[in-house]
Amino acid sequence: MSARDVGVIGIGQMGRGIARRLDGVGRLCAVFDPSAAAIEAAQLSPEVAVAKPLEMAALCERVLFVVPGSDEVAACLLGEGGLLAAARPGTVVLDLTTSDPAATARLAGAAAGHGVAYLDCGMSGGAVGADEGRLTLMVGGEAAALEDCRDLLEVIAAQVFHVGASGAGHTMKLIHNLVCHTVFLATCEGALMAGRAGIGLARAIEVLNAGNARSFASEVRFPQHILSGAFDGRSRVANLEKDLRMAVTLAERIGAPSALGRQSAAILARALEEGHADHDFTTLYLELERLLAPG
């Protein structure tokens, strides 16, 4: 068993599962989260320290950021109290956020100035995937740094793809989420149309899953989180809106088409305007017909 040499910053829906996985194999050394309640809820081993980023730099060779985005990474990474102020050369930072690749590049540059490697690791799999160690990771950064961390990543992920240089992991994650969220909204729209035509929701989803329209939304989200009545996808509408907004911005920056992405982003922006930011995103099925109504 390897020594406890890994830190996790951010113990929310995703970070909790990741921290538990690393703790379970004896790799987790320290955690940090502004919420003491979040750390307590993770129920980690007594061997795991609670350490601020500056303190974590002295304890950990690998530090995973599982926070909302680049602003939170920067707050913990930069400045006198940041991890880089005390990080040892050879340390690797793994940024598991969904972030603008331009911001990622700036953070990676700051890390390189301290002899610290920076891997941007887009995640797919959701909170359940984090709990079960079967995430899919899209990694940007130096191949050598990735290989050095592969044994660690295999604890939390079922699949790890190196997709290019620094920023490529977060670029791929935005593309992934543009497709994922747009397909979810399209599936909701189709299911609502079926209902208007007198076809039951369960039967409509069954038919979609038997044909070429099947997707993760129809095969997993609808049966487990919507048809069940649980509406517990474990991600907020605000998270989807942020992802689509960043994806559309990236598309505009690089001159790529994004008509469907823009329309999906507009629907999610309207959902935020109407007070749904903190609602579970699966509840969008209940609200979509009204959100699509004119005016």
PDB file of C-alpha atoms in Angstrom:
ATOM      1  CA  MET A   1       0.000   0.000   0.000  1.00  0.00           C
ATOM      2  CA  SER A   2       1.294   3.450  -0.890  1.00  0.00           C
ATOM      3  CA  ALA A   3       1.856   6.088   1.755  1.00  0.00           C
ATOM      4  CA  ARG A   4      -0.796   8.689   2.508  1.00  0.00           C
ATOM      5  CA  ASP A   5       0.409  11.372   0.103  1.00  0.00           C
ATOM      6  CA  VAL A   6      -2.753  12.864  -1.442  1.00  0.00           C
ATOM      7  CA  GLY A   7      -4.805  15.909  -0.475  1.00  0.00           C
ATOM      8  CA  VAL A   8      -8.332  16.784  -1.564  1.00  0.00           C
ATOM      9  CA  ILE A   9      -9.613  20.367  -1.537  1.00  0.00           C
ATOM     10  CA  GLY A  10     -13.411  20.512  -1.766  1.00  0.00           C
ATOM     11  CA  ILE A  11     -15.540  17.900   0.012  1.00  0.00           C
ATOM     12  CA  GLY A  12     -18.903  18.481  -1.660  1.00  0.00           C
ATOM     13  CA  GLN A  13     -21.054  16.097  -3.702  1.00  0.00           C
ATOM     14  CA  MET A  14     -18.143  14.974  -5.874  1.00  0.00           C
ATOM     15  CA  GLY A  15     -15.238  15.552  -3.513  1.00  0.00           C
ATOM     16  CA  ARG A  16     -16.775  13.489  -0.736  1.00  0.00           C
ATOM     17  CA  GLY A  17     -16.869  10.335  -2.827  1.00  0.00           C
ATOM     18  CA  ILE A  18     -13.371  10.932  -4.207  1.00  0.00           C
ATOM     19  CA  ALA A  19     -11.953  11.513  -0.727  1.00  0.00           C
ATOM     20  CA  ARG A  20     -13.592   8.365   0.604  1.00  0.00           C
ATOM     21  CA  ARG A  21     -12.174   6.287  -2.235  1.00  0.00           C
ATOM     22  CA  LEU A  22      -8.654   7.570  -1.610  1.00  0.00           C
ATOM     23  CA  ASP A  23      -9.033   7.131   2.144  1.00  0.00           C
ATOM     24  CA  GLY A  24     -10.224   3.575   1.625  1.00  0.00           C
ATOM     25  CA  VAL A  25      -6.970   2.561  -0.086  1.00  0.00           C
ATOM     26  CA  GLY A  26      -4.771   4.418   2.397  1.00  0.00           C
ATOM     27  CA  ARG A  27      -3.750   7.272   0.077  1.00  0.00           C
ATOM     28  CA  LEU A  28      -5.629  10.247   1.566  1.00  0.00           C
ATOM     29  CA  CYS A  29      -3.451  12.430   3.774  1.00  0.00           C
ATOM     30  CA  ALA A  30      -5.374  15.697   4.197  1.00  0.00           C
ATOM     31  CA  VAL A  31      -8.558  17.512   3.193  1.00  0.00           C
ATOM     32  CA  PHE A  32      -9.794  21.080   3.167  1.00  0.00           C
ATOM     33  CA  ASP A  33     -13.234  22.597   2.764  1.00  0.00           C
ATOM     34  CA  PRO A  34     -14.646  25.904   4.043  1.00  0.00           C
ATOM     35  CA  SER A  35     -17.513  23.890   5.533  1.00  0.00           C
ATOM     36  CA  ALA A  36     -16.595  21.905   8.632  1.00  0.00           C
ATOM     37  CA  ALA A  37     -19.937  20.137   8.289  1.00  0.00           C
ATOM     38  CA  ALA A  38     -18.966  18.864   4.826  1.00  0.00           C
ATOM     39  CA  ILE A  39     -15.749  17.391   6.181  1.00  0.00           C
ATOM     40  CA  GLU A  40     -17.575  15.785   9.102  1.00  0.00           C
ATOM     41  CA  ALA A  41     -20.210  14.309   6.781  1.00  0.00           C
ATOM     42  CA  ALA A  42     -17.489  12.569   4.753  1.00  0.00           C
ATOM     43  CA  GLN A  43     -16.685  10.369   7.775  1.00  0.00           C
ATOM     44  CA  LEU A  44     -13.013   9.947   6.920  1.00  0.00           C
ATOM     45  CA  SER A  45     -10.388   8.006   8.851  1.00  0.00           C
ATOM     46  CA  PRO A  46      -8.731   9.539  11.927  1.00  0.00           C
ATOM     47  CA  GLU A  47      -5.436   9.454   9.995  1.00  0.00           C
ATOM     48  CA  VAL A  48      -6.729  12.128   7.604  1.00  0.00           C
ATOM     49  CA  ALA A  49      -5.749  15.648   8.649  1.00  0.00           C
ATOM     50  CA  VAL A  50      -7.791  18.783   8.090  1.00  0.00           C
ATOM     51  CA  ALA A  51      -5.286  21.252   6.641  1.00  0.00           C
ATOM     52  CA  LYS A  52      -5.450  24.620   4.934  1.00  0.00           C
ATOM     53  CA  PRO A  53      -3.896  24.770   1.448  1.00  0.00           C
ATOM     54  CA  LEU A  54      -0.597  26.226   2.685  1.00  0.00           C
ATOM     55  CA  GLU A  55      -0.321  23.455   5.273  1.00  0.00           C
ATOM     56  CA  MET A  56      -1.352  20.817   2.757  1.00  0.00           C
ATOM     57  CA  ALA A  57       1.606  21.716   0.548  1.00  0.00           C
ATOM     58  CA  ALA A  58       3.990  20.320   3.157  1.00  0.00           C
ATOM     59  CA  LEU A  59       1.986  17.127   3.607  1.00  0.00           C
ATOM     60  CA  CYS A  60       0.942  16.060   0.121  1.00  0.00           C
ATOM     61  CA  GLU A  61       2.683  15.230  -3.147  1.00  0.00           C
ATOM     62  CA  ARG A  62      -0.599  15.196  -5.084  1.00  0.00           C
ATOM     63  CA  VAL A  63      -3.467  17.633  -4.492  1.00  0.00           C
ATOM     64  CA  LEU A  64      -6.892  17.257  -6.088  1.00  0.00           C
ATOM     65  CA  PHE A  65      -9.161  20.284  -6.438  1.00  0.00           C
ATOM     66  CA  VAL A  66     -12.844  19.302  -6.463  1.00  0.00           C
ATOM     67  CA  VAL A  67     -14.320  22.793  -6.111  1.00  0.00           C
ATOM     68  CA  PRO A  68     -16.855  24.712  -8.254  1.00  0.00           C
ATOM     69  CA  GLY A  69     -14.384  26.340 -10.643  1.00  0.00           C
ATOM     70  CA  SER A  70     -11.206  28.288 -11.356  1.00  0.00           C
ATOM     71  CA  ASP A  71     -11.979  31.123  -8.938  1.00  0.00           C
ATOM     72  CA  GLU A  72     -12.028  28.694  -6.025  1.00  0.00           C
ATOM     73  CA  VAL A  73      -8.881  26.961  -7.279  1.00  0.00           C
ATOM     74  CA  ALA A  74      -7.089  30.308  -7.536  1.00  0.00           C
ATOM     75  CA  ALA A  75      -8.138  31.282  -4.014  1.00  0.00           C
ATOM     76  CA  CYS A  76      -6.533  28.111  -2.619  1.00  0.00           C
ATOM     77  CA  LEU A  77      -3.552  27.990  -4.964  1.00  0.00           C
ATOM     78  CA  LEU A  78      -2.243  31.551  -5.200  1.00  0.00           C
ATOM     79  CA  GLY A  79      -1.084  34.209  -2.763  1.00  0.00           C
ATOM     80  CA  GLU A  80       0.689  34.055   0.593  1.00  0.00           C
ATOM     81  CA  GLY A  81      -1.748  31.534   2.016  1.00  0.00           C
ATOM     82  CA  GLY A  82      -1.998  29.473  -1.133  1.00  0.00           C
ATOM     83  CA  LEU A  83      -0.636  26.032  -1.814  1.00  0.00           C
ATOM     84  CA  LEU A  84       2.006  27.264  -4.267  1.00  0.00           C
ATOM     85  CA  ALA A  85       3.635  29.416  -1.606  1.00  0.00           C
ATOM     86  CA  ALA A  86       4.948  26.260   0.079  1.00  0.00           C
ATOM     87  CA  ALA A  87       4.654  23.594  -2.620  1.00  0.00           C
ATOM     88  CA  ARG A  88       7.704  21.447  -3.234  1.00  0.00           C
ATOM     89  CA  PRO A  89       8.983  20.976  -6.798  1.00  0.00           C
ATOM     90  CA  GLY A  90       7.537  17.771  -8.200  1.00  0.00           C
ATOM     91  CA  THR A  91       4.134  18.307  -6.623  1.00  0.00           C
ATOM     92  CA  VAL A  92       1.226  17.639  -8.978  1.00  0.00           C
ATOM     93  CA  VAL A  93      -2.039  19.589  -8.871  1.00  0.00           C
ATOM     94  CA  LEU A  94      -5.055  17.851 -10.373  1.00  0.00           C
ATOM     95  CA  ASP A  95      -7.866  20.259 -11.224  1.00  0.00           C
ATOM     96  CA  LEU A  96     -11.131  18.280 -11.388  1.00  0.00           C
ATOM     97  CA  THR A  97     -13.351  21.311 -11.907  1.00  0.00           C
ATOM     98  CA  THR A  98     -15.419  22.279 -14.946  1.00  0.00           C
ATOM     99  CA  SER A  99     -13.688  25.488 -15.964  1.00  0.00           C
ATOM    100  CA  ASP A 100     -12.850  27.848 -18.812  1.00  0.00           C
ATOM    101  CA  PRO A 101      -9.638  26.530 -20.417  1.00  0.00           C
ATOM    102  CA  ALA A 102      -8.252  30.078 -20.601  1.00  0.00           C
ATOM    103  CA  ALA A 103      -8.414  30.348 -16.805  1.00  0.00           C
ATOM    104  CA  THR A 104      -6.943  26.869 -16.536  1.00  0.00           C
ATOM    105  CA  ALA A 105      -3.967  27.916 -18.663  1.00  0.00           C
ATOM    106  CA  ARG A 106      -3.259  30.856 -16.356  1.00  0.00           C
ATOM    107  CA  LEU A 107      -3.319  28.629 -13.270  1.00  0.00           C
ATOM    108  CA  ALA A 108      -1.137  26.015 -14.950  1.00  0.00           C
ATOM    109  CA  GLY A 109       1.371  28.738 -15.819  1.00  0.00           C
ATOM    110  CA  ALA A 110       1.476  29.925 -12.206  1.00  0.00           C
ATOM    111  CA  ALA A 111       2.027  26.366 -11.018  1.00  0.00           C
ATOM    112  CA  ALA A 112       4.830  25.789 -13.525  1.00  0.00           C
ATOM    113  CA  GLY A 113       6.621  28.823 -12.124  1.00  0.00           C
ATOM    114  CA  HIS A 114       6.903  26.936  -8.826  1.00  0.00           C
ATOM    115  CA  GLY A 115       7.981  23.636 -10.372  1.00  0.00           C
ATOM    116  CA  VAL A 116       4.495  22.183  -9.908  1.00  0.00           C
ATOM    117  CA  ALA A 117       2.791  20.160 -12.653  1.00  0.00           C
ATOM    118  CA  TYR A 118      -0.853  20.966 -13.370  1.00  0.00           C
ATOM    119  CA  LEU A 119      -3.319  18.484 -14.860  1.00  0.00           C
ATOM    120  CA  ASP A 120      -6.808  19.628 -15.802  1.00  0.00           C
ATOM    121  CA  CYS A 121      -9.053  16.600 -15.359  1.00  0.00           C
ATOM    122  CA  GLY A 122     -12.617  16.992 -16.598  1.00  0.00           C
ATOM    123  CA  MET A 123     -14.921  14.509 -14.872  1.00  0.00           C
ATOM    124  CA  SER A 124     -17.947  12.576 -16.044  1.00  0.00           C
ATOM    125  CA  GLY A 125     -19.935  10.121 -13.969  1.00  0.00           C
ATOM    126  CA  GLY A 126     -21.634  12.344 -11.416  1.00  0.00           C
ATOM    127  CA  ALA A 127     -21.695  11.957  -7.665  1.00  0.00           C
ATOM    128  CA  VAL A 128     -22.598   8.267  -7.895  1.00  0.00           C
ATOM    129  CA  GLY A 129     -19.586   7.672 -10.139  1.00  0.00           C
ATOM    130  CA  ALA A 130     -17.393   9.468  -7.605  1.00  0.00           C
ATOM    131  CA  ASP A 131     -18.799   7.353  -4.784  1.00  0.00           C
ATOM    132  CA  GLU A 132     -18.140   4.136  -6.691  1.00  0.00           C
ATOM    133  CA  GLY A 133     -14.763   5.026  -8.222  1.00  0.00           C
ATOM    134  CA  ARG A 134     -15.973   4.771 -11.800  1.00  0.00           C
ATOM    135  CA  LEU A 135     -15.538   8.302 -13.101  1.00  0.00           C
ATOM    136  CA  THR A 136     -14.384   9.028 -16.630  1.00  0.00           C
ATOM    137  CA  LEU A 137     -11.565  11.579 -16.697  1.00  0.00           C
ATOM    138  CA  MET A 138     -10.501  13.772 -19.644  1.00  0.00           C
ATOM    139  CA  VAL A 139      -6.990  14.974 -18.859  1.00  0.00           C
ATOM    140  CA  GLY A 140      -4.972  17.834 -20.258  1.00  0.00           C
ATOM    141  CA  GLY A 141      -1.337  18.486 -19.409  1.00  0.00           C
ATOM    142  CA  GLU A 142       2.037  16.775 -19.566  1.00  0.00           C
ATOM    143  CA  ALA A 143       1.871  13.065 -20.356  1.00  0.00           C
ATOM    144  CA  ALA A 144       4.687  12.356 -17.884  1.00  0.00           C
ATOM    145  CA  ALA A 145       2.758  13.950 -15.015  1.00  0.00           C
ATOM    146  CA  LEU A 146      -0.324  11.936 -15.938  1.00  0.00           C
ATOM    147  CA  GLU A 147       1.622   8.680 -15.953  1.00  0.00           C
ATOM    148  CA  ASP A 148       3.071   9.586 -12.568  1.00  0.00           C
ATOM    149  CA  CYS A 149      -0.481   9.932 -11.209  1.00  0.00           C
ATOM    150  CA  ARG A 150      -2.133   7.054 -13.063  1.00  0.00           C
ATOM    151  CA  ASP A 151      -2.148   4.694 -10.068  1.00  0.00           C
ATOM    152  CA  LEU A 152      -3.903   7.406  -8.059  1.00  0.00           C
ATOM    153  CA  LEU A 153      -6.461   8.138 -10.773  1.00  0.00           C
ATOM    154  CA  GLU A 154      -7.281   4.449 -11.140  1.00  0.00           C
ATOM    155  CA  VAL A 155      -8.657   4.559  -7.589  1.00  0.00           C
ATOM    156  CA  ILE A 156     -11.309   7.101  -8.545  1.00  0.00           C
ATOM    157  CA  ALA A 157     -11.870   6.496 -12.256  1.00  0.00           C
ATOM    158  CA  ALA A 158     -12.766   3.597 -14.524  1.00  0.00           C
ATOM    159  CA  GLN A 159     -11.447   5.372 -17.625  1.00  0.00           C
ATOM    160  CA  VAL A 160      -8.716   7.994 -18.021  1.00  0.00           C
ATOM    161  CA  PHE A 161      -8.149   9.718 -21.385  1.00  0.00           C
ATOM    162  CA  HIS A 162      -5.198  11.990 -22.135  1.00  0.00           C
ATOM    163  CA  VAL A 163      -6.720  14.424 -24.641  1.00  0.00           C
ATOM    164  CA  GLY A 164      -3.895  16.904 -25.146  1.00  0.00           C
ATOM    165  CA  ALA A 165      -1.875  19.739 -23.685  1.00  0.00           C
ATOM    166  CA  SER A 166      -2.842  21.929 -20.745  1.00  0.00           C
ATOM    167  CA  GLY A 167      -6.458  23.084 -21.042  1.00  0.00           C
ATOM    168  CA  ALA A 168      -7.530  20.242 -23.326  1.00  0.00           C
ATOM    169  CA  GLY A 169      -9.132  18.316 -20.469  1.00  0.00           C
ATOM    170  CA  HIS A 170     -11.390  21.206 -19.519  1.00  0.00           C
ATOM    171  CA  THR A 171     -12.101  21.906 -23.195  1.00  0.00           C
ATOM    172  CA  MET A 172     -13.266  18.329 -23.686  1.00  0.00           C
ATOM    173  CA  LYS A 173     -15.368  18.504 -20.523  1.00  0.00           C
ATOM    174  CA  LEU A 174     -17.211  21.580 -21.795  1.00  0.00           C
ATOM    175  CA  ILE A 175     -17.861  19.819 -25.106  1.00  0.00           C
ATOM    176  CA  HIS A 176     -19.030  16.726 -23.235  1.00  0.00           C
ATOM    177  CA  ASN A 177     -21.406  18.730 -21.066  1.00  0.00           C
ATOM    178  CA  LEU A 178     -22.761  20.714 -24.002  1.00  0.00           C
ATOM    179  CA  VAL A 179     -23.779  17.428 -25.617  1.00  0.00           C
ATOM    180  CA  CYS A 180     -24.947  15.818 -22.362  1.00  0.00           C
ATOM    181  CA  HIS A 181     -27.143  18.674 -21.155  1.00  0.00           C
ATOM    182  CA  THR A 182     -28.582  19.408 -24.602  1.00  0.00           C
ATOM    183  CA  VAL A 183     -29.546  15.740 -25.029  1.00  0.00           C
ATOM    184  CA  PHE A 184     -31.157  15.750 -21.580  1.00  0.00           C
ATOM    185  CA  LEU A 185     -33.304  18.766 -22.477  1.00  0.00           C
ATOM    186  CA  ALA A 186     -34.215  17.235 -25.846  1.00  0.00           C
ATOM    187  CA  THR A 187     -35.264  14.022 -24.093  1.00  0.00           C
ATOM    188  CA  CYS A 188     -37.414  16.008 -21.672  1.00  0.00           C
ATOM    189  CA  GLU A 189     -39.041  17.805 -24.599  1.00  0.00           C
ATOM    190  CA  GLY A 190     -39.743  14.528 -26.399  1.00  0.00           C
ATOM    191  CA  ALA A 191     -41.172  12.961 -23.255  1.00  0.00           C
ATOM    192  CA  LEU A 192     -43.486  15.944 -22.751  1.00  0.00           C
ATOM    193  CA  MET A 193     -44.589  15.703 -26.375  1.00  0.00           C
ATOM    194  CA  ALA A 194     -45.395  12.016 -25.861  1.00  0.00           C
ATOM    195  CA  GLY A 195     -47.506  12.926 -22.845  1.00  0.00           C
ATOM    196  CA  ARG A 196     -49.469  15.505 -24.842  1.00  0.00           C
ATOM    197  CA  ALA A 197     -50.117  12.791 -27.434  1.00  0.00           C
ATOM    198  CA  GLY A 198     -51.460  10.428 -24.792  1.00  0.00           C
ATOM    199  CA  ILE A 199     -48.434   8.163 -24.526  1.00  0.00           C
ATOM    200  CA  GLY A 200     -47.351   7.392 -20.973  1.00  0.00           C
ATOM    201  CA  LEU A 201     -43.955   8.569 -19.812  1.00  0.00           C
ATOM    202  CA  ALA A 202     -42.720   5.106 -18.832  1.00  0.00           C
ATOM    203  CA  ARG A 203     -43.745   3.643 -22.202  1.00  0.00           C
ATOM    204  CA  ALA A 204     -42.161   6.551 -24.122  1.00  0.00           C
ATOM    205  CA  ILE A 205     -38.847   6.087 -22.296  1.00  0.00           C
ATOM    206  CA  GLU A 206     -39.018   2.340 -22.871  1.00  0.00           C
ATOM    207  CA  VAL A 207     -39.415   2.913 -26.609  1.00  0.00           C
ATOM    208  CA  LEU A 208     -36.596   5.482 -26.751  1.00  0.00           C
ATOM    209  CA  ASN A 209     -34.310   3.000 -25.027  1.00  0.00           C
ATOM    210  CA  ALA A 210     -35.177   0.312 -27.558  1.00  0.00           C
ATOM    211  CA  GLY A 211     -34.275   2.543 -30.498  1.00  0.00           C
ATOM    212  CA  ASN A 212     -31.552   4.848 -31.753  1.00  0.00           C
ATOM    213  CA  ALA A 213     -32.717   7.782 -29.607  1.00  0.00           C
ATOM    214  CA  ARG A 214     -31.479   6.117 -26.436  1.00  0.00           C
ATOM    215  CA  SER A 215     -28.938   8.026 -24.354  1.00  0.00           C
ATOM    216  CA  PHE A 216     -27.654   8.280 -20.804  1.00  0.00           C
ATOM    217  CA  ALA A 217     -30.577  10.625 -20.162  1.00  0.00           C
ATOM    218  CA  SER A 218     -33.153   8.040 -21.241  1.00  0.00           C
ATOM    219  CA  GLU A 219     -31.354   4.964 -19.913  1.00  0.00           C
ATOM    220  CA  VAL A 220     -30.313   6.300 -16.500  1.00  0.00           C
ATOM    221  CA  ARG A 221     -31.629   9.757 -15.663  1.00  0.00           C
ATOM    222  CA  PHE A 222     -35.278   9.140 -16.477  1.00  0.00           C
ATOM    223  CA  PRO A 223     -35.653   5.680 -14.892  1.00  0.00           C
ATOM    224  CA  GLN A 224     -33.621   6.404 -11.778  1.00  0.00           C
ATOM    225  CA  HIS A 225     -34.387  10.052 -11.076  1.00  0.00           C
ATOM    226  CA  ILE A 226     -37.597  11.069 -12.874  1.00  0.00           C
ATOM    227  CA  LEU A 227     -39.824   8.028 -13.364  1.00  0.00           C
ATOM    228  CA  SER A 228     -38.921   7.039  -9.811  1.00  0.00           C
ATOM    229  CA  GLY A 229     -40.204  10.392  -8.533  1.00  0.00           C
ATOM    230  CA  ALA A 230     -36.933  10.875  -6.625  1.00  0.00           C
ATOM    231  CA  PHE A 231     -35.591  13.870  -8.622  1.00  0.00           C
ATOM    232  CA  ASP A 232     -32.196  13.303  -7.048  1.00  0.00           C
ATOM    233  CA  GLY A 233     -29.615  13.683  -9.802  1.00  0.00           C
ATOM    234  CA  ARG A 234     -27.319  15.350  -7.230  1.00  0.00           C
ATOM    235  CA  SER A 235     -26.428  18.398  -9.291  1.00  0.00           C
ATOM    236  CA  ARG A 236     -28.019  21.857  -9.318  1.00  0.00           C
ATOM    237  CA  VAL A 237     -29.605  23.636 -12.259  1.00  0.00           C
ATOM    238  CA  ALA A 238     -27.019  26.380 -11.670  1.00  0.00           C
ATOM    239  CA  ASN A 239     -24.224  23.914 -12.415  1.00  0.00           C
ATOM    240  CA  LEU A 240     -25.730  23.032 -15.784  1.00  0.00           C
ATOM    241  CA  GLU A 241     -26.237  26.692 -16.637  1.00  0.00           C
ATOM    242  CA  LYS A 242     -22.609  27.485 -15.796  1.00  0.00           C
ATOM    243  CA  ASP A 243     -21.361  24.606 -17.944  1.00  0.00           C
ATOM    244  CA  LEU A 244     -23.427  25.562 -20.993  1.00  0.00           C
ATOM    245  CA  ARG A 245     -22.548  29.241 -20.674  1.00  0.00           C
ATOM    246  CA  MET A 246     -18.827  28.430 -20.613  1.00  0.00           C
ATOM    247  CA  ALA A 247     -19.182  25.980 -23.504  1.00  0.00           C
ATOM    248  CA  VAL A 248     -20.913  28.568 -25.685  1.00  0.00           C
ATOM    249  CA  THR A 249     -18.293  31.176 -24.787  1.00  0.00           C
ATOM    250  CA  LEU A 250     -15.554  28.724 -25.771  1.00  0.00           C
ATOM    251  CA  ALA A 251     -17.294  27.939 -29.066  1.00  0.00           C
ATOM    252  CA  GLU A 252     -17.509  31.635 -29.894  1.00  0.00           C
ATOM    253  CA  ARG A 253     -13.856  32.133 -28.997  1.00  0.00           C
ATOM    254  CA  ILE A 254     -12.638  29.407 -31.346  1.00  0.00           C
ATOM    255  CA  GLY A 255     -15.216  30.021 -34.084  1.00  0.00           C
ATOM    256  CA  ALA A 256     -17.082  26.734 -33.654  1.00  0.00           C
ATOM    257  CA  PRO A 257     -20.844  26.318 -34.253  1.00  0.00           C
ATOM    258  CA  SER A 258     -22.987  26.343 -31.115  1.00  0.00           C
ATOM    259  CA  ALA A 259     -26.615  26.978 -32.136  1.00  0.00           C
ATOM    260  CA  LEU A 260     -28.022  24.073 -30.110  1.00  0.00           C
ATOM    261  CA  GLY A 261     -25.736  24.864 -27.214  1.00  0.00           C
ATOM    262  CA  ARG A 262     -26.877  28.502 -27.207  1.00  0.00           C
ATOM    263  CA  GLN A 263     -30.530  27.465 -27.152  1.00  0.00           C
ATOM    264  CA  SER A 264     -29.934  25.070 -24.261  1.00  0.00           C
ATOM    265  CA  ALA A 265     -27.974  27.757 -22.418  1.00  0.00           C
ATOM    266  CA  ALA A 266     -30.876  30.200 -22.881  1.00  0.00           C
ATOM    267  CA  ILE A 267     -33.348  27.693 -21.382  1.00  0.00           C
ATOM    268  CA  LEU A 268     -31.103  27.179 -18.374  1.00  0.00           C
ATOM    269  CA  ALA A 269     -30.570  30.929 -17.974  1.00  0.00           C
ATOM    270  CA  ARG A 270     -34.341  31.383 -17.870  1.00  0.00           C
ATOM    271  CA  ALA A 271     -34.581  28.660 -15.234  1.00  0.00           C
ATOM    272  CA  LEU A 272     -32.145  30.625 -13.076  1.00  0.00           C
ATOM    273  CA  GLU A 273     -34.097  33.844 -13.604  1.00  0.00           C
ATOM    274  CA  GLU A 274     -37.209  32.075 -12.328  1.00  0.00           C
ATOM    275  CA  GLY A 275     -35.559  30.871  -9.138  1.00  0.00           C
ATOM    276  CA  HIS A 276     -34.540  27.298  -9.963  1.00  0.00           C
ATOM    277  CA  ALA A 277     -30.785  27.722  -9.468  1.00  0.00           C
ATOM    278  CA  ASP A 278     -30.529  25.469  -6.423  1.00  0.00           C
ATOM    279  CA  HIS A 279     -33.090  22.883  -7.548  1.00  0.00           C
ATOM    280  CA  ASP A 280     -31.929  19.441  -8.624  1.00  0.00           C
ATOM    281  CA  PHE A 281     -31.498  19.545 -12.391  1.00  0.00           C
ATOM    282  CA  THR A 282     -33.812  16.570 -12.943  1.00  0.00           C
ATOM    283  CA  THR A 283     -36.721  18.811 -11.866  1.00  0.00           C
ATOM    284  CA  LEU A 284     -36.253  20.623 -15.185  1.00  0.00           C
ATOM    285  CA  TYR A 285     -38.523  17.934 -16.637  1.00  0.00           C
ATOM    286  CA  LEU A 286     -41.354  19.320 -14.513  1.00  0.00           C
ATOM    287  CA  GLU A 287     -40.630  22.912 -15.533  1.00  0.00           C
ATOM    288  CA  LEU A 288     -39.532  22.620 -19.148  1.00  0.00           C
ATOM    289  CA  GLU A 289     -42.895  23.139 -20.849  1.00  0.00           C
ATOM    290  CA  ARG A 290     -43.348  26.411 -18.998  1.00  0.00           C
ATOM    291  CA  LEU A 291     -39.715  27.458 -19.563  1.00  0.00           C
ATOM    292  CA  LEU A 292     -40.183  26.955 -23.306  1.00  0.00           C
ATOM    293  CA  ALA A 293     -43.413  28.969 -23.424  1.00  0.00           C
ATOM    294  CA  PRO A 294     -43.143  32.380 -25.152  1.00  0.00           C
ATOM    295  CA  GLY A 295     -42.640  35.351 -22.882  1.00  0.00           C
TER     296      GLY A 295
END
